[in-house]
């Protein structure tokens, strides 16, 4: 009857670096006794001189803290997951509610309590509480990103409900940032939402971006797209970019020094050259997929895990269900991130919308090669 035990980072020096140990025990007392016997020094970490479990040590069996069960007498059965979670100095220890909520993260070797703390301390700005911002905001909040900034100037419209899943029918007419704040609060009250009911423009972009570690771009128009790009480049912020058009989506991560949107499209097309948002339309599920991938890339950035979409543009065709990855290189001649930039301050373009279709990228840009 084998039980897995999660060993917290500070205790791994005792287990030879192992984050997970298997043991045979019928109850928690037996399990802790086994660890104490196998790993010298473990007993002092777990118990005081009287042999009582330290108050700053919590033991969870399948996401329930043992004090809510039968204490050390809590019975174990094969396949149970046991986690030993010490309180953490610095006042950012998790509440029991948080430990339960994030238990599936705690079980992941690449996340665990230290990764969860990184998420909790992270500050992410979402530009737009619409099609992309909705799934991204929901998943970032659910994952425990501690502070989410939201900027949007719009109110909820009936036509938004087909894809903007932060909003509900009874919120039509409400400010999107307020509706989003309400929904996120219902999902995860541990998340602090900072609502900015404003249009992103040259007067507020720098001030806003400075307040956050990462910026997730969920805009649907060129003026905001160029503005967000330029502000991120000029401030050295990582921008997790996403775009959708009818049945196609694209995702990439613009990291300082690794290229930007203007490396691909140095200047916006003239108004009228691309379909307007209203004419173009979008399949309702598509932003859900693209925005979720943006949330995933944001979490990978925060945790520093995996292979990020830096220098790569992911294209998704919803109709053929195909993903393609194109290489994206920094252009030395880029007007904002190149060797001799000509754009050194923010520009407010006139309002128009639509997005270049991804296929053009592959065919017309020699600096973008099929991966
Ligand atoms: Zn660039």
mmCIF file of C-alpha atoms and ligand atoms in Angstrom:
data_model
loop_
_atom_site.group_PDB
_atom_site.id
_atom_site.type_symbol
_atom_site.label_atom_id
_atom_site.label_comp_id
_atom_site.label_asym_id
_atom_site.label_seq_id
_atom_site.Cartn_x
_atom_site.Cartn_y
_atom_site.Cartn_z
ATOM 1 C CA UNK A 1 0.000 0.000 0.000
ATOM 2 C CA UNK A 2 2.062 2.849 -1.325
ATOM 3 C CA UNK A 3 1.475 6.513 -0.472
ATOM 4 C CA UNK A 4 3.206 9.458 -2.129
ATOM 5 C CA UNK A 5 4.468 12.290 0.035
ATOM 6 C CA UNK A 6 5.214 15.756 -1.272
ATOM 7 C CA UNK A 7 8.423 17.112 0.262
ATOM 8 C CA UNK A 8 8.561 20.918 0.433
ATOM 9 C CA UNK A 9 11.586 22.707 -1.022
ATOM 10 C CA UNK A 10 13.215 23.631 2.328
ATOM 11 C CA UNK A 11 13.189 19.938 3.386
ATOM 12 C CA UNK A 12 14.680 18.544 0.202
ATOM 13 C CA UNK A 13 18.232 18.850 1.473
ATOM 14 C CA UNK A 14 17.251 16.000 3.806
ATOM 15 C CA UNK A 15 15.786 13.808 1.060
ATOM 16 C CA UNK A 16 18.705 14.132 -1.334
ATOM 17 C CA UNK A 17 16.758 16.583 -3.471
ATOM 18 C CA UNK A 18 13.702 14.351 -3.904
ATOM 19 C CA UNK A 19 10.441 16.289 -4.106
ATOM 20 C CA UNK A 20 8.351 13.188 -3.778
ATOM 21 C CA UNK A 21 8.905 10.167 -1.598
ATOM 22 C CA UNK A 22 6.973 6.912 -1.556
ATOM 23 C CA UNK A 23 6.201 5.236 1.696
ATOM 24 C CA UNK A 24 4.199 2.353 3.087
ATOM 25 C CA UNK A 25 2.074 3.432 6.033
ATOM 26 C CA UNK A 26 -1.403 2.878 7.356
ATOM 27 C CA UNK A 27 -1.800 6.299 8.889
ATOM 28 C CA UNK A 28 -0.179 9.736 9.033
ATOM 29 C CA UNK A 29 1.683 8.979 12.257
ATOM 30 C CA UNK A 30 3.255 5.910 10.656
ATOM 31 C CA UNK A 31 4.100 7.876 7.531
ATOM 32 C CA UNK A 32 5.839 10.680 9.440
ATOM 33 C CA UNK A 33 7.656 8.052 11.563
ATOM 34 C CA UNK A 34 8.908 6.413 8.387
ATOM 35 C CA UNK A 35 10.209 9.741 7.017
ATOM 36 C CA UNK A 36 11.881 10.500 10.371
ATOM 37 C CA UNK A 37 13.596 7.107 10.332
ATOM 38 C CA UNK A 38 14.741 7.334 6.719
ATOM 39 C CA UNK A 39 15.907 10.935 6.648
ATOM 40 C CA UNK A 40 18.062 12.102 9.585
ATOM 41 C CA UNK A 41 17.142 15.627 10.646
ATOM 42 C CA UNK A 42 13.532 15.274 9.498
ATOM 43 C CA UNK A 43 12.253 14.757 13.022
ATOM 44 C CA UNK A 44 13.524 18.165 14.192
ATOM 45 C CA UNK A 45 11.933 19.801 11.196
ATOM 46 C CA UNK A 46 8.563 18.217 11.935
ATOM 47 C CA UNK A 47 8.346 18.046 15.725
ATOM 48 C CA UNK A 48 9.270 19.955 18.865
ATOM 49 C CA UNK A 49 11.187 18.480 21.826
ATOM 50 C CA UNK A 50 8.017 16.929 23.204
ATOM 51 C CA UNK A 51 7.452 15.172 19.895
ATOM 52 C CA UNK A 52 4.466 17.349 19.006
ATOM 53 C CA UNK A 53 4.087 18.358 15.360
ATOM 54 C CA UNK A 54 5.235 21.984 14.961
ATOM 55 C CA UNK A 55 2.382 24.472 14.665
ATOM 56 C CA UNK A 56 3.959 25.884 11.536
ATOM 57 C CA UNK A 57 3.771 22.526 9.775
ATOM 58 C CA UNK A 58 0.570 21.538 8.035
ATOM 59 C CA UNK A 59 0.025 18.036 6.703
ATOM 60 C CA UNK A 60 -2.552 17.471 3.995
ATOM 61 C CA UNK A 61 -4.074 14.198 2.870
ATOM 62 C CA UNK A 62 -5.604 14.617 -0.581
ATOM 63 C CA UNK A 63 -6.018 18.379 -0.022
ATOM 64 C CA UNK A 64 -7.593 18.071 3.471
ATOM 65 C CA UNK A 65 -5.512 19.299 6.395
ATOM 66 C CA UNK A 66 -5.219 16.513 8.994
ATOM 67 C CA UNK A 67 -6.595 18.679 11.814
ATOM 68 C CA UNK A 68 -9.893 18.594 9.902
ATOM 69 C CA UNK A 69 -9.594 14.795 9.715
ATOM 70 C CA UNK A 70 -8.290 12.549 12.503
ATOM 71 C CA UNK A 71 -4.983 14.310 13.097
ATOM 72 C CA UNK A 72 -1.997 11.986 13.009
ATOM 73 C CA UNK A 73 -4.375 9.047 13.349
ATOM 74 C CA UNK A 74 -5.821 9.837 9.905
ATOM 75 C CA UNK A 75 -5.896 6.562 7.998
ATOM 76 C CA UNK A 76 -4.133 6.281 4.633
ATOM 77 C CA UNK A 77 -4.906 4.059 1.716
ATOM 78 C CA UNK A 78 -2.946 3.176 -1.420
ATOM 79 C CA UNK A 79 -2.734 6.037 -3.902
ATOM 80 C CA UNK A 80 -3.306 8.796 -1.319
ATOM 81 C CA UNK A 81 -1.361 11.998 -1.815
ATOM 82 C CA UNK A 82 0.175 13.500 1.294
ATOM 83 C CA UNK A 83 1.710 16.990 1.319
ATOM 84 C CA UNK A 84 3.842 18.506 4.039
ATOM 85 C CA UNK A 85 3.490 22.275 3.846
ATOM 86 C CA UNK A 86 5.515 24.479 6.205
ATOM 87 C CA UNK A 87 4.538 28.080 6.795
ATOM 88 C CA UNK A 88 6.741 30.476 4.896
ATOM 89 C CA UNK A 89 8.522 33.453 6.358
ATOM 90 C CA UNK A 90 7.604 36.823 4.931
ATOM 91 C CA UNK A 91 3.903 36.749 5.610
ATOM 92 C CA UNK A 92 2.932 35.092 2.355
ATOM 93 C CA UNK A 93 2.013 31.705 3.772
ATOM 94 C CA UNK A 94 -1.080 30.165 2.286
ATOM 95 C CA UNK A 95 -4.344 29.903 4.120
ATOM 96 C CA UNK A 96 -5.933 26.486 4.398
ATOM 97 C CA UNK A 97 -8.484 27.621 1.814
ATOM 98 C CA UNK A 98 -5.657 28.471 -0.612
ATOM 99 C CA UNK A 99 -3.875 25.186 -0.010
ATOM 100 C CA UNK A 100 -7.093 23.335 -0.876
ATOM 101 C CA UNK A 101 -7.798 25.564 -3.847
ATOM 102 C CA UNK A 102 -4.336 25.163 -5.355
ATOM 103 C CA UNK A 103 -3.730 21.551 -4.307
ATOM 104 C CA UNK A 104 -3.413 20.377 -7.933
ATOM 105 C CA UNK A 105 -0.679 22.984 -8.446
ATOM 106 C CA UNK A 106 1.076 21.917 -5.248
ATOM 107 C CA UNK A 107 1.267 18.386 -6.594
ATOM 108 C CA UNK A 108 3.129 19.512 -9.703
ATOM 109 C CA UNK A 109 6.872 19.402 -9.323
ATOM 110 C CA UNK A 110 7.297 22.509 -11.512
ATOM 111 C CA UNK A 111 4.800 24.554 -9.519
ATOM 112 C CA UNK A 112 4.512 23.435 -5.890
ATOM 113 C CA UNK A 113 4.206 25.976 -3.052
ATOM 114 C CA UNK A 114 7.156 28.056 -4.306
ATOM 115 C CA UNK A 115 5.622 28.390 -7.764
ATOM 116 C CA UNK A 116 2.252 29.169 -6.264
ATOM 117 C CA UNK A 117 3.882 31.939 -4.282
ATOM 118 C CA UNK A 118 5.323 33.381 -7.495
ATOM 119 C CA UNK A 119 1.822 33.378 -8.961
ATOM 120 C CA UNK A 120 0.431 35.018 -5.846
ATOM 121 C CA UNK A 121 3.038 37.766 -5.950
ATOM 122 C CA UNK A 122 2.630 38.381 -9.687
ATOM 123 C CA UNK A 123 0.922 41.426 -11.145
ATOM 124 C CA UNK A 124 -0.542 41.020 -14.639
ATOM 125 C CA UNK A 125 -2.230 43.719 -16.709
ATOM 126 C CA UNK A 126 -4.968 42.609 -19.104
ATOM 127 C CA UNK A 127 -5.660 45.024 -21.921
ATOM 128 C CA UNK A 128 -9.308 44.504 -22.746
ATOM 129 C CA UNK A 129 -11.962 42.565 -20.816
ATOM 130 C CA UNK A 130 -13.437 41.121 -24.010
ATOM 131 C CA UNK A 131 -12.987 37.982 -26.085
ATOM 132 C CA UNK A 132 -9.349 37.309 -25.181
ATOM 133 C CA UNK A 133 -9.295 39.040 -21.800
ATOM 134 C CA UNK A 134 -12.240 36.955 -20.587
ATOM 135 C CA UNK A 135 -10.727 33.456 -20.745
ATOM 136 C CA UNK A 136 -7.285 34.816 -19.885
ATOM 137 C CA UNK A 137 -8.643 36.666 -16.847
ATOM 138 C CA UNK A 138 -10.645 33.671 -15.653
ATOM 139 C CA UNK A 139 -7.753 31.231 -15.916
ATOM 140 C CA UNK A 140 -5.182 33.599 -14.406
ATOM 141 C CA UNK A 141 -7.548 34.262 -11.514
ATOM 142 C CA UNK A 142 -8.314 30.573 -11.052
ATOM 143 C CA UNK A 143 -4.587 29.789 -11.079
ATOM 144 C CA UNK A 144 -4.012 32.278 -8.271
ATOM 145 C CA UNK A 145 -2.265 35.201 -9.947
ATOM 146 C CA UNK A 146 -2.396 37.637 -7.044
ATOM 147 C CA UNK A 147 -3.143 40.911 -8.797
ATOM 148 C CA UNK A 148 -4.918 41.424 -12.099
ATOM 149 C CA UNK A 149 -5.157 44.871 -13.663
ATOM 150 C CA UNK A 150 -7.955 45.319 -16.193
ATOM 151 C CA UNK A 151 -8.246 48.180 -18.631
ATOM 152 C CA UNK A 152 -11.340 48.570 -20.799
ATOM 153 C CA UNK A 153 -13.596 51.517 -21.572
ATOM 154 C CA UNK A 154 -16.591 49.612 -22.903
ATOM 155 C CA UNK A 155 -19.909 48.480 -21.474
ATOM 156 C CA UNK A 156 -21.283 44.954 -21.839
ATOM 157 C CA UNK A 157 -23.358 44.555 -24.989
ATOM 158 C CA UNK A 158 -25.647 41.668 -25.923
ATOM 159 C CA UNK A 159 -23.405 40.886 -28.901
ATOM 160 C CA UNK A 160 -20.438 40.331 -26.518
ATOM 161 C CA UNK A 161 -22.041 37.384 -24.728
ATOM 162 C CA UNK A 162 -21.367 34.955 -27.607
ATOM 163 C CA UNK A 163 -17.661 34.871 -26.585
ATOM 164 C CA UNK A 164 -16.817 37.206 -23.689
ATOM 165 C CA UNK A 165 -17.323 34.716 -20.885
ATOM 166 C CA UNK A 166 -16.515 37.111 -18.023
ATOM 167 C CA UNK A 167 -19.898 38.755 -18.598
ATOM 168 C CA UNK A 168 -23.467 37.578 -18.130
ATOM 169 C CA UNK A 169 -26.863 38.482 -19.537
ATOM 170 C CA UNK A 170 -27.890 40.533 -16.507
ATOM 171 C CA UNK A 171 -24.735 42.673 -16.852
ATOM 172 C CA UNK A 172 -25.683 44.124 -20.261
ATOM 173 C CA UNK A 173 -25.129 47.866 -19.961
ATOM 174 C CA UNK A 174 -22.648 47.558 -17.063
ATOM 175 C CA UNK A 175 -19.024 48.643 -17.353
ATOM 176 C CA UNK A 176 -16.950 45.699 -18.549
ATOM 177 C CA UNK A 177 -14.254 46.242 -15.934
ATOM 178 C CA UNK A 178 -16.859 46.190 -13.154
ATOM 179 C CA UNK A 179 -18.565 43.098 -14.545
ATOM 180 C CA UNK A 180 -15.185 41.381 -14.871
ATOM 181 C CA UNK A 181 -14.210 42.340 -11.338
ATOM 182 C CA UNK A 182 -17.446 40.865 -10.021
ATOM 183 C CA UNK A 183 -17.003 37.576 -11.905
ATOM 184 C CA UNK A 184 -13.376 37.166 -10.877
ATOM 185 C CA UNK A 185 -14.318 37.893 -7.261
ATOM 186 C CA UNK A 186 -16.877 35.082 -7.398
ATOM 187 C CA UNK A 187 -14.333 32.676 -8.884
ATOM 188 C CA UNK A 188 -11.392 33.491 -6.607
ATOM 189 C CA UNK A 189 -11.773 36.084 -3.840
ATOM 190 C CA UNK A 190 -8.019 35.841 -3.138
ATOM 191 C CA UNK A 191 -7.282 37.759 -6.342
ATOM 192 C CA UNK A 192 -7.028 41.529 -6.198
ATOM 193 C CA UNK A 193 -8.586 43.137 -9.275
ATOM 194 C CA UNK A 194 -7.545 46.662 -10.204
ATOM 195 C CA UNK A 195 -10.161 48.038 -12.599
ATOM 196 C CA UNK A 196 -9.165 50.837 -14.970
ATOM 197 C CA UNK A 197 -12.192 52.134 -16.835
ATOM 198 C CA UNK A 198 -10.291 53.946 -19.575
ATOM 199 C CA UNK A 199 -9.126 53.822 -23.158
ATOM 200 C CA UNK A 200 -5.480 52.816 -23.429
ATOM 201 C CA UNK A 201 -3.700 55.756 -25.040
ATOM 202 C CA UNK A 202 -0.441 57.669 -24.935
ATOM 203 C CA UNK A 203 -1.539 59.573 -21.826
ATOM 204 C CA UNK A 204 -1.889 56.512 -19.572
ATOM 205 C CA UNK A 205 -0.012 53.568 -21.135
ATOM 206 C CA UNK A 206 3.389 54.145 -19.499
ATOM 207 C CA UNK A 207 1.932 54.843 -16.080
ATOM 208 C CA UNK A 208 -0.235 51.740 -16.258
ATOM 209 C CA UNK A 209 2.363 49.338 -17.681
ATOM 210 C CA UNK A 210 4.914 50.340 -15.032
ATOM 211 C CA UNK A 211 2.602 49.002 -12.323
ATOM 212 C CA UNK A 212 2.650 45.424 -13.659
ATOM 213 C CA UNK A 213 5.141 42.613 -14.258
ATOM 214 C CA UNK A 214 3.513 41.304 -17.445
ATOM 215 C CA UNK A 215 1.057 42.671 -19.965
ATOM 216 C CA UNK A 216 -1.449 40.410 -21.719
ATOM 217 C CA UNK A 217 -2.677 41.960 -24.933
ATOM 218 C CA UNK A 218 -6.333 41.330 -25.668
ATOM 219 C CA UNK A 219 -7.054 44.336 -27.880
ATOM 220 C CA UNK A 220 -9.136 44.224 -31.049
ATOM 221 C CA UNK A 221 -7.918 47.334 -32.860
ATOM 222 C CA UNK A 222 -4.730 48.688 -34.411
ATOM 223 C CA UNK A 223 -4.293 51.877 -32.376
ATOM 224 C CA UNK A 224 -4.228 49.916 -29.100
ATOM 225 C CA UNK A 225 -2.121 47.117 -30.603
ATOM 226 C CA UNK A 226 0.634 49.486 -31.715
ATOM 227 C CA UNK A 227 0.399 51.492 -28.525
ATOM 228 C CA UNK A 228 0.685 48.382 -26.323
ATOM 229 C CA UNK A 229 3.595 47.114 -28.391
ATOM 230 C CA UNK A 230 5.500 50.385 -28.263
ATOM 231 C CA UNK A 231 4.864 50.942 -24.549
ATOM 232 C CA UNK A 232 6.055 47.384 -23.763
ATOM 233 C CA UNK A 233 9.221 47.802 -25.868
ATOM 234 C CA UNK A 234 10.051 51.252 -24.458
ATOM 235 C CA UNK A 235 9.550 50.062 -20.852
ATOM 236 C CA UNK A 236 11.183 46.655 -21.357
ATOM 237 C CA UNK A 237 8.034 44.718 -20.388
ATOM 238 C CA UNK A 238 7.138 41.278 -21.708
ATOM 239 C CA UNK A 239 3.951 41.373 -23.782
ATOM 240 C CA UNK A 240 1.888 38.206 -24.166
ATOM 241 C CA UNK A 241 0.191 38.915 -27.448
ATOM 242 C CA UNK A 242 -2.873 37.348 -29.020
ATOM 243 C CA UNK A 243 -5.048 38.084 -32.016
ATOM 244 C CA UNK A 244 -8.117 36.603 -33.668
ATOM 245 C CA UNK A 245 -9.785 37.018 -37.012
ATOM 246 C CA UNK A 246 -12.871 35.059 -38.074
ATOM 247 C CA UNK A 247 -11.561 31.463 -37.812
ATOM 248 C CA UNK A 248 -7.868 32.125 -37.215
ATOM 249 C CA UNK A 249 -5.892 32.978 -34.150
ATOM 250 C CA UNK A 250 -2.303 33.817 -33.310
ATOM 251 C CA UNK A 251 -0.288 33.914 -30.105
ATOM 252 C CA UNK A 252 3.250 35.006 -29.346
ATOM 253 C CA UNK A 253 5.326 36.382 -26.503
ATOM 254 C CA UNK A 254 7.256 39.558 -27.222
ATOM 255 C CA UNK A 255 10.156 39.625 -24.819
ATOM 256 C CA UNK A 256 12.486 42.638 -24.791
ATOM 257 C CA UNK A 257 15.376 42.034 -27.191
ATOM 258 C CA UNK A 258 13.555 39.289 -29.104
ATOM 259 C CA UNK A 259 11.455 41.274 -31.548
ATOM 260 C CA UNK A 260 8.119 43.009 -31.451
ATOM 261 C CA UNK A 261 4.936 43.559 -33.448
ATOM 262 C CA UNK A 262 6.589 46.300 -35.483
ATOM 263 C CA UNK A 263 9.304 43.871 -36.562
ATOM 264 C CA UNK A 264 6.468 42.125 -38.442
ATOM 265 C CA UNK A 265 4.330 45.136 -39.327
ATOM 266 C CA UNK A 266 6.343 48.366 -39.052
ATOM 267 C CA UNK A 267 3.273 50.599 -39.458
ATOM 268 C CA UNK A 268 -0.510 50.172 -39.404
ATOM 269 C CA UNK A 269 -2.285 49.679 -42.747
ATOM 270 C CA UNK A 270 -4.275 52.668 -43.977
ATOM 271 C CA UNK A 271 -7.868 52.840 -42.699
ATOM 272 C CA UNK A 272 -10.210 50.831 -44.946
ATOM 273 C CA UNK A 273 -7.467 48.466 -46.158
ATOM 274 C CA UNK A 274 -8.629 45.687 -43.848
ATOM 275 C CA UNK A 275 -12.162 44.628 -42.885
ATOM 276 C CA UNK A 276 -13.702 46.360 -39.910
ATOM 277 C CA UNK A 277 -14.366 44.345 -36.752
ATOM 278 C CA UNK A 278 -18.097 44.329 -37.365
ATOM 279 C CA UNK A 279 -17.677 43.033 -40.911
ATOM 280 C CA UNK A 280 -15.078 40.443 -40.010
ATOM 281 C CA UNK A 281 -16.898 38.579 -37.235
ATOM 282 C CA UNK A 282 -15.386 35.876 -35.085
ATOM 283 C CA UNK A 283 -16.363 32.347 -34.121
ATOM 284 C CA UNK A 284 -17.316 32.405 -30.443
ATOM 285 C CA UNK A 285 -15.034 29.625 -29.180
ATOM 286 C CA UNK A 286 -11.914 30.907 -30.934
ATOM 287 C CA UNK A 287 -11.009 33.688 -28.475
ATOM 288 C CA UNK A 288 -11.534 31.153 -25.694
ATOM 289 C CA UNK A 289 -8.743 29.016 -27.127
ATOM 290 C CA UNK A 290 -6.398 31.887 -27.969
ATOM 291 C CA UNK A 291 -6.956 33.728 -24.683
ATOM 292 C CA UNK A 292 -6.386 30.491 -22.749
ATOM 293 C CA UNK A 293 -3.071 30.006 -24.529
ATOM 294 C CA UNK A 294 -2.114 33.566 -23.589
ATOM 295 C CA UNK A 295 -2.938 32.767 -19.954
ATOM 296 C CA UNK A 296 -0.796 29.630 -20.196
ATOM 297 C CA UNK A 297 2.162 31.550 -21.635
ATOM 298 C CA UNK A 298 1.777 34.184 -18.907
ATOM 299 C CA UNK A 299 1.875 31.530 -16.194
ATOM 300 C CA UNK A 300 4.947 29.947 -17.806
ATOM 301 C CA UNK A 301 6.648 33.362 -17.755
ATOM 302 C CA UNK A 302 5.790 33.869 -14.080
ATOM 303 C CA UNK A 303 6.983 30.394 -13.101
ATOM 304 C CA UNK A 304 9.964 30.391 -15.455
ATOM 305 C CA UNK A 305 9.085 26.935 -16.775
ATOM 306 C CA UNK A 306 8.866 25.301 -20.171
ATOM 307 C CA UNK A 307 9.672 26.608 -23.596
ATOM 308 C CA UNK A 308 7.954 29.966 -24.058
ATOM 309 C CA UNK A 309 6.544 31.303 -27.331
ATOM 310 C CA UNK A 310 9.377 33.820 -27.505
ATOM 311 C CA UNK A 311 10.661 34.274 -31.050
ATOM 312 C CA UNK A 312 7.847 32.078 -32.299
ATOM 313 C CA UNK A 313 4.440 32.963 -33.663
ATOM 314 C CA UNK A 314 1.815 30.271 -33.133
ATOM 315 C CA UNK A 315 -0.954 30.262 -35.737
ATOM 316 C CA UNK A 316 -4.179 28.379 -35.163
ATOM 317 C CA UNK A 317 -6.662 27.576 -37.896
ATOM 318 C CA UNK A 318 -9.942 26.591 -36.247
ATOM 319 C CA UNK A 319 -11.496 25.164 -39.407
ATOM 320 C CA UNK A 320 -8.674 22.791 -40.325
ATOM 321 C CA UNK A 321 -7.716 22.369 -36.646
ATOM 322 C CA UNK A 322 -4.088 22.974 -37.482
ATOM 323 C CA UNK A 323 -1.358 24.695 -35.538
ATOM 324 C CA UNK A 324 1.705 26.138 -37.231
ATOM 325 C CA UNK A 325 4.680 27.819 -35.615
ATOM 326 C CA UNK A 326 6.649 30.463 -37.477
ATOM 327 C CA UNK A 327 9.988 31.831 -36.410
ATOM 328 C CA UNK A 328 9.929 35.445 -35.482
ATOM 329 C CA UNK A 329 13.162 37.385 -35.389
ATOM 330 C CA UNK A 330 14.025 40.819 -34.181
ATOM 331 C CA UNK A 331 14.429 43.162 -37.169
ATOM 332 C CA UNK A 332 17.512 45.355 -36.761
ATOM 333 C CA UNK A 333 15.662 47.959 -38.829
ATOM 334 C CA UNK A 334 12.530 47.863 -36.651
ATOM 335 C CA UNK A 335 11.343 51.446 -35.975
ATOM 336 C CA UNK A 336 10.888 50.803 -32.252
ATOM 337 C CA UNK A 337 13.082 47.855 -31.149
ATOM 338 C CA UNK A 338 15.735 48.022 -33.903
ATOM 339 C CA UNK A 339 19.324 49.193 -33.659
ATOM 340 C CA UNK A 340 18.438 52.773 -34.586
ATOM 341 C CA UNK A 341 14.841 53.301 -33.451
ATOM 342 C CA UNK A 342 12.899 56.222 -34.865
ATOM 343 C CA UNK A 343 9.944 55.778 -32.530
ATOM 344 C CA UNK A 344 10.901 56.836 -29.020
ATOM 345 C CA UNK A 345 7.541 57.987 -27.713
ATOM 346 C CA UNK A 346 3.965 56.741 -27.900
ATOM 347 C CA UNK A 347 1.761 57.431 -30.922
ATOM 348 C CA UNK A 348 -2.041 57.663 -30.929
ATOM 349 C CA UNK A 349 -3.303 56.343 -34.251
ATOM 350 C CA UNK A 350 -6.837 57.051 -35.421
ATOM 351 C CA UNK A 351 -9.455 54.473 -34.571
ATOM 352 C CA UNK A 352 -9.953 51.630 -37.026
ATOM 353 C CA UNK A 353 -9.858 47.897 -36.630
ATOM 354 C CA UNK A 354 -9.236 44.476 -38.180
ATOM 355 C CA UNK A 355 -6.109 42.338 -38.182
ATOM 356 C CA UNK A 356 -3.728 41.214 -40.923
ATOM 357 C CA UNK A 357 -4.406 37.596 -41.812
ATOM 358 C CA UNK A 358 -1.743 35.202 -40.578
ATOM 359 C CA UNK A 359 -1.158 33.549 -43.990
ATOM 360 C CA UNK A 360 0.296 36.800 -45.301
ATOM 361 C CA UNK A 361 3.010 36.515 -42.711
ATOM 362 C CA UNK A 362 4.341 33.248 -44.018
ATOM 363 C CA UNK A 363 4.138 34.197 -47.653
ATOM 364 C CA UNK A 364 5.332 37.767 -47.699
ATOM 365 C CA UNK A 365 7.813 38.144 -44.913
ATOM 366 C CA UNK A 366 11.239 36.729 -45.597
ATOM 367 C CA UNK A 367 12.296 37.160 -41.997
ATOM 368 C CA UNK A 368 9.549 34.771 -40.927
ATOM 369 C CA UNK A 369 10.453 31.206 -41.760
ATOM 370 C CA UNK A 370 8.332 28.120 -41.263
ATOM 371 C CA UNK A 371 9.468 26.452 -38.078
HETATM 372 ZN ZN1 LIG B 1 10.542 45.397 -33.273
#
